[in-house]
mmCIF file of N, CA and C in Angstrom:
data_model
loop_
_atom_site.group_PDB
_atom_site.id
_atom_site.type_symbol
_atom_site.label_atom_id
_atom_site.label_comp_id
_atom_site.label_asym_id
_atom_site.label_seq_id
_atom_site.Cartn_x
_atom_site.Cartn_y
_atom_site.Cartn_z
ATOM 1 N N MET Y 5 12.192 33.686 -29.704
ATOM 2 C CA MET Y 5 11.038 33.105 -29.068
ATOM 3 C C MET Y 5 11.355 31.655 -28.707
ATOM 4 N N THR Y 6 11.098 31.265 -27.480
ATOM 5 C CA THR Y 6 11.381 29.904 -27.044
ATOM 6 C C THR Y 6 10.218 28.979 -27.409
ATOM 7 N N PRO Y 7 10.530 27.732 -27.710
ATOM 8 C CA PRO Y 7 9.470 26.783 -28.050
ATOM 9 C C PRO Y 7 8.528 26.569 -26.872
ATOM 10 N N SER Y 8 7.280 26.361 -27.184
ATOM 11 C CA SER Y 8 6.278 26.139 -26.155
ATOM 12 C C SER Y 8 6.270 24.673 -25.734
ATOM 13 N N TRP Y 9 6.062 24.428 -24.464
ATOM 14 C CA TRP Y 9 5.963 23.069 -23.946
ATOM 15 C C TRP Y 9 4.588 22.485 -24.236
ATOM 16 N N ARG Y 10 3.629 23.361 -24.627
ATOM 17 C CA ARG Y 10 2.259 22.905 -24.834
ATOM 18 C C ARG Y 10 2.142 21.910 -25.987
ATOM 19 N N LYS Y 11 2.889 22.106 -27.055
ATOM 20 C CA LYS Y 11 2.747 21.214 -28.218
ATOM 21 C C LYS Y 11 3.222 19.792 -27.929
ATOM 22 N N PRO Y 12 4.417 19.587 -27.382
ATOM 23 C CA PRO Y 12 4.811 18.205 -27.070
ATOM 24 C C PRO Y 12 3.901 17.555 -26.019
ATOM 25 N N PHE Y 13 3.529 18.320 -25.005
ATOM 26 C CA PHE Y 13 2.636 17.786 -23.976
ATOM 27 C C PHE Y 13 1.271 17.468 -24.573
ATOM 28 N N GLY Y 14 0.772 18.367 -25.407
ATOM 29 C CA GLY Y 14 -0.519 18.141 -26.059
ATOM 30 C C GLY Y 14 -0.501 16.909 -26.944
ATOM 31 N N MET Y 15 0.598 16.692 -27.645
ATOM 32 C CA MET Y 15 0.700 15.511 -28.503
ATOM 33 C C MET Y 15 0.693 14.225 -27.671
ATOM 34 N N LEU Y 16 1.346 14.235 -26.533
ATOM 35 C CA LEU Y 16 1.315 13.057 -25.654
ATOM 36 C C LEU Y 16 -0.101 12.806 -25.143
ATOM 37 N N VAL Y 17 -0.802 13.872 -24.790
ATOM 38 C CA VAL Y 17 -2.185 13.732 -24.337
ATOM 39 C C VAL Y 17 -3.051 13.193 -25.471
ATOM 40 N N ILE Y 18 -2.848 13.694 -26.688
ATOM 41 C CA ILE Y 18 -3.615 13.219 -27.842
ATOM 42 C C ILE Y 18 -3.364 11.726 -28.069
ATOM 43 N N LEU Y 19 -2.121 11.302 -27.993
ATOM 44 C CA LEU Y 19 -1.815 9.873 -28.174
ATOM 45 C C LEU Y 19 -2.482 9.020 -27.099
ATOM 46 N N LEU Y 20 -2.499 9.499 -25.883
ATOM 47 C CA LEU Y 20 -3.163 8.780 -24.800
ATOM 48 C C LEU Y 20 -4.669 8.713 -25.043
ATOM 49 N N LEU Y 21 -5.265 9.827 -25.449
ATOM 50 C CA LEU Y 21 -6.698 9.842 -25.725
ATOM 51 C C LEU Y 21 -7.058 8.944 -26.907
ATOM 52 N N ILE Y 22 -6.200 8.922 -27.930
ATOM 53 C CA ILE Y 22 -6.437 8.035 -29.072
ATOM 54 C C ILE Y 22 -6.428 6.578 -28.622
ATOM 55 N N ALA Y 23 -5.461 6.221 -27.781
ATOM 56 C CA ALA Y 23 -5.383 4.839 -27.292
ATOM 57 C C ALA Y 23 -6.642 4.475 -26.515
ATOM 58 N N ILE Y 24 -7.094 5.363 -25.658
ATOM 59 C CA ILE Y 24 -8.311 5.096 -24.877
ATOM 60 C C ILE Y 24 -9.523 4.981 -25.794
ATOM 61 N N TRP Y 25 -9.636 5.891 -26.761
ATOM 62 C CA TRP Y 25 -10.772 5.883 -27.688
ATOM 63 C C TRP Y 25 -10.781 4.609 -28.537
ATOM 64 N N VAL Y 26 -9.609 4.217 -29.039
ATOM 65 C CA VAL Y 26 -9.515 3.015 -29.874
ATOM 66 C C VAL Y 26 -9.917 1.779 -29.069
ATOM 67 N N ILE Y 27 -9.454 1.681 -27.851
ATOM 68 C CA ILE Y 27 -9.826 0.538 -27.007
ATOM 69 C C ILE Y 27 -11.330 0.531 -26.771
ATOM 70 N N GLY Y 28 -11.892 1.715 -26.521
ATOM 71 C CA GLY Y 28 -13.334 1.794 -26.290
ATOM 72 C C GLY Y 28 -14.151 1.409 -27.510
ATOM 73 N N VAL Y 29 -13.800 1.930 -28.664
ATOM 74 C CA VAL Y 29 -14.543 1.636 -29.887
ATOM 75 C C VAL Y 29 -14.288 0.195 -30.322
ATOM 76 N N ALA Y 30 -13.048 -0.272 -30.214
ATOM 77 C CA ALA Y 30 -12.735 -1.642 -30.623
ATOM 78 C C ALA Y 30 -13.404 -2.670 -29.714
ATOM 79 N N SER Y 31 -13.678 -2.299 -28.483
ATOM 80 C CA SER Y 31 -14.354 -3.236 -27.591
ATOM 81 C C SER Y 31 -15.786 -3.511 -28.058
ATOM 82 N N LEU Y 32 -16.296 -2.639 -28.907
ATOM 83 C CA LEU Y 32 -17.631 -2.840 -29.470
ATOM 84 C C LEU Y 32 -17.601 -3.653 -30.761
ATOM 85 N N SER Y 33 -16.418 -4.086 -31.193
ATOM 86 C CA SER Y 33 -16.295 -4.758 -32.487
ATOM 87 C C SER Y 33 -17.071 -6.066 -32.549
ATOM 88 N N ARG Y 34 -17.259 -6.747 -31.437
ATOM 89 C CA ARG Y 34 -18.047 -7.981 -31.452
ATOM 90 C C ARG Y 34 -19.496 -7.687 -31.816
ATOM 91 N N ILE Y 35 -19.996 -6.573 -31.345
ATOM 92 C CA ILE Y 35 -21.373 -6.182 -31.645
ATOM 93 C C ILE Y 35 -21.451 -5.604 -33.052
ATOM 94 N N VAL Y 36 -20.593 -4.632 -33.335
ATOM 95 C CA VAL Y 36 -20.630 -3.921 -34.604
ATOM 96 C C VAL Y 36 -20.207 -4.827 -35.752
ATOM 97 N N GLY Y 37 -19.340 -5.771 -35.501
ATOM 98 C CA GLY Y 37 -18.848 -6.659 -36.546
ATOM 99 C C GLY Y 37 -19.933 -7.504 -37.209
ATOM 100 N N GLY Y 38 -21.046 -7.705 -36.532
ATOM 101 C CA GLY Y 38 -22.147 -8.468 -37.092
ATOM 102 C C GLY Y 38 -23.105 -7.636 -37.926
ATOM 103 N N TRP Y 39 -22.919 -6.335 -37.906
ATOM 104 C CA TRP Y 39 -23.800 -5.447 -38.660
ATOM 105 C C TRP Y 39 -23.447 -5.483 -40.144
ATOM 106 N N PRO Y 40 -24.389 -5.063 -41.003
ATOM 107 C CA PRO Y 40 -24.058 -4.910 -42.428
ATOM 108 C C PRO Y 40 -22.952 -3.871 -42.618
ATOM 109 N N MET Y 41 -22.226 -3.982 -43.718
ATOM 110 C CA MET Y 41 -21.062 -3.129 -43.941
ATOM 111 C C MET Y 41 -21.401 -1.636 -43.907
ATOM 112 N N LEU Y 42 -22.510 -1.232 -44.502
ATOM 113 C CA LEU Y 42 -22.870 0.192 -44.504
ATOM 114 C C LEU Y 42 -23.209 0.687 -43.100
ATOM 115 N N ALA Y 43 -23.809 -0.162 -42.290
ATOM 116 C CA ALA Y 43 -24.095 0.213 -40.905
ATOM 117 C C ALA Y 43 -22.784 0.375 -40.122
ATOM 118 N N GLN Y 44 -21.823 -0.508 -40.367
ATOM 119 C CA GLN Y 44 -20.514 -0.376 -39.720
ATOM 120 C C GLN Y 44 -19.837 0.921 -40.138
ATOM 121 N N LEU Y 45 -19.897 1.211 -41.431
ATOM 122 C CA LEU Y 45 -19.310 2.451 -41.941
ATOM 123 C C LEU Y 45 -19.933 3.653 -41.254
ATOM 124 N N GLY Y 46 -21.252 3.657 -41.141
ATOM 125 C CA GLY Y 46 -21.937 4.753 -40.461
ATOM 126 C C GLY Y 46 -21.523 4.871 -39.009
ATOM 127 N N PHE Y 47 -21.412 3.739 -38.334
ATOM 128 C CA PHE Y 47 -21.010 3.741 -36.928
ATOM 129 C C PHE Y 47 -19.624 4.357 -36.754
ATOM 130 N N TYR Y 48 -18.674 3.916 -37.569
ATOM 131 C CA TYR Y 48 -17.316 4.415 -37.421
ATOM 132 C C TYR Y 48 -17.196 5.874 -37.868
ATOM 133 N N LEU Y 49 -17.982 6.292 -38.840
ATOM 134 C CA LEU Y 49 -17.995 7.707 -39.223
ATOM 135 C C LEU Y 49 -18.540 8.572 -38.091
ATOM 136 N N VAL Y 50 -19.634 8.126 -37.494
ATOM 137 C CA VAL Y 50 -20.235 8.889 -36.393
ATOM 138 C C VAL Y 50 -19.289 8.943 -35.196
ATOM 139 N N THR Y 51 -18.682 7.817 -34.831
ATOM 140 C CA THR Y 51 -17.766 7.840 -33.688
ATOM 141 C C THR Y 51 -16.536 8.696 -33.986
ATOM 142 N N GLY Y 52 -16.094 8.717 -35.237
ATOM 143 C CA GLY Y 52 -14.971 9.583 -35.606
ATOM 144 C C GLY Y 52 -15.330 11.050 -35.499
ATOM 145 N N ILE Y 53 -16.534 11.408 -35.930
ATOM 146 C CA ILE Y 53 -16.982 12.801 -35.831
ATOM 147 C C ILE Y 53 -17.154 13.199 -34.372
ATOM 148 N N ILE Y 54 -17.704 12.292 -33.579
ATOM 149 C CA ILE Y 54 -17.836 12.580 -32.138
ATOM 150 C C ILE Y 54 -16.461 12.826 -31.533
ATOM 151 N N TRP Y 55 -15.479 12.031 -31.936
ATOM 152 C CA TRP Y 55 -14.116 12.165 -31.425
ATOM 153 C C TRP Y 55 -13.562 13.557 -31.678
ATOM 154 N N ILE Y 56 -13.745 14.056 -32.895
ATOM 155 C CA ILE Y 56 -13.188 15.358 -33.259
ATOM 156 C C ILE Y 56 -14.038 16.498 -32.714
ATOM 157 N N TRP Y 57 -15.350 16.391 -32.843
ATOM 158 C CA TRP Y 57 -16.207 17.546 -32.586
ATOM 159 C C TRP Y 57 -16.613 17.686 -31.126
ATOM 160 N N LEU Y 58 -17.051 16.612 -30.510
ATOM 161 C CA LEU Y 58 -17.636 16.735 -29.184
ATOM 162 C C LEU Y 58 -16.661 16.465 -28.046
ATOM 163 N N LEU Y 59 -15.712 15.604 -28.262
ATOM 164 C CA LEU Y 59 -14.765 15.309 -27.200
ATOM 165 C C LEU Y 59 -13.688 16.391 -27.165
ATOM 166 N N PRO Y 60 -12.782 16.340 -26.245
ATOM 167 C CA PRO Y 60 -11.862 17.462 -26.015
ATOM 168 C C PRO Y 60 -10.830 17.722 -27.105
ATOM 169 N N MET Y 61 -10.880 17.014 -28.218
ATOM 170 C CA MET Y 61 -9.833 17.194 -29.232
ATOM 171 C C MET Y 61 -9.783 18.617 -29.773
ATOM 172 N N ARG Y 62 -10.934 19.187 -30.095
ATOM 173 C CA ARG Y 62 -10.949 20.524 -30.680
ATOM 174 C C ARG Y 62 -10.371 21.541 -29.705
ATOM 175 N N ARG Y 63 -10.784 21.453 -28.462
ATOM 176 C CA ARG Y 63 -10.269 22.393 -27.456
ATOM 177 C C ARG Y 63 -8.795 22.149 -27.157
ATOM 178 N N LEU Y 64 -8.399 20.891 -27.147
ATOM 179 C CA LEU Y 64 -6.993 20.574 -26.893
ATOM 180 C C LEU Y 64 -6.102 21.133 -27.996
ATOM 181 N N LEU Y 65 -6.521 20.986 -29.241
ATOM 182 C CA LEU Y 65 -5.736 21.538 -30.349
ATOM 183 C C LEU Y 65 -5.666 23.058 -30.272
ATOM 184 N N ALA Y 66 -6.760 23.698 -29.919
ATOM 185 C CA ALA Y 66 -6.760 25.155 -29.764
ATOM 186 C C ALA Y 66 -5.825 25.570 -28.635
ATOM 187 N N TRP Y 67 -5.841 24.832 -27.533
ATOM 188 C CA TRP Y 67 -4.957 25.147 -26.412
ATOM 189 C C TRP Y 67 -3.498 24.992 -26.805
ATOM 190 N N MET Y 68 -3.201 23.968 -27.578
ATOM 191 C CA MET Y 68 -1.816 23.748 -28.009
ATOM 192 C C MET Y 68 -1.305 24.931 -28.830
ATOM 193 N N GLU Y 69 -2.169 25.503 -29.651
ATOM 194 C CA GLU Y 69 -1.760 26.596 -30.522
ATOM 195 C C GLU Y 69 -1.735 27.951 -29.802
ATOM 196 N N THR Y 70 -2.742 28.198 -28.970
ATOM 197 C CA THR Y 70 -2.903 29.553 -28.425
ATOM 198 C C THR Y 70 -2.649 29.670 -26.932
ATOM 199 N N GLY Y 71 -2.754 28.559 -26.206
ATOM 200 C CA GLY Y 71 -2.638 28.626 -24.748
ATOM 201 C C GLY Y 71 -3.950 28.951 -24.098
ATOM 202 N N ASN Y 72 -5.021 29.046 -24.900
ATOM 203 C CA ASN Y 72 -6.363 29.363 -24.391
ATOM 204 C C ASN Y 72 -7.282 28.209 -24.739
ATOM 205 N N TRP Y 73 -8.168 27.834 -23.812
ATOM 206 C CA TRP Y 73 -9.065 26.693 -24.030
ATOM 207 C C TRP Y 73 -10.259 27.025 -24.899
ATOM 208 N N ARG Y 74 -10.489 28.273 -25.195
ATOM 209 C CA ARG Y 74 -11.677 28.654 -25.987
ATOM 210 C C ARG Y 74 -11.383 28.743 -27.434
#
């Protein structure tokens, strides 16, 4: 069985998406940085869950493994 090109390509896409997401979330640090520590923790937990659950990460990982987007 030959190695799939989907995994290396998917990893490059994931790294690109992480960079974009980090820049987006970090750009809010001036606003979020003034919040109480527990509020900051909640914000970063929620944005992390959104990253995994709602954005294309779950589907991208499934595509890397199976070749199917569902």
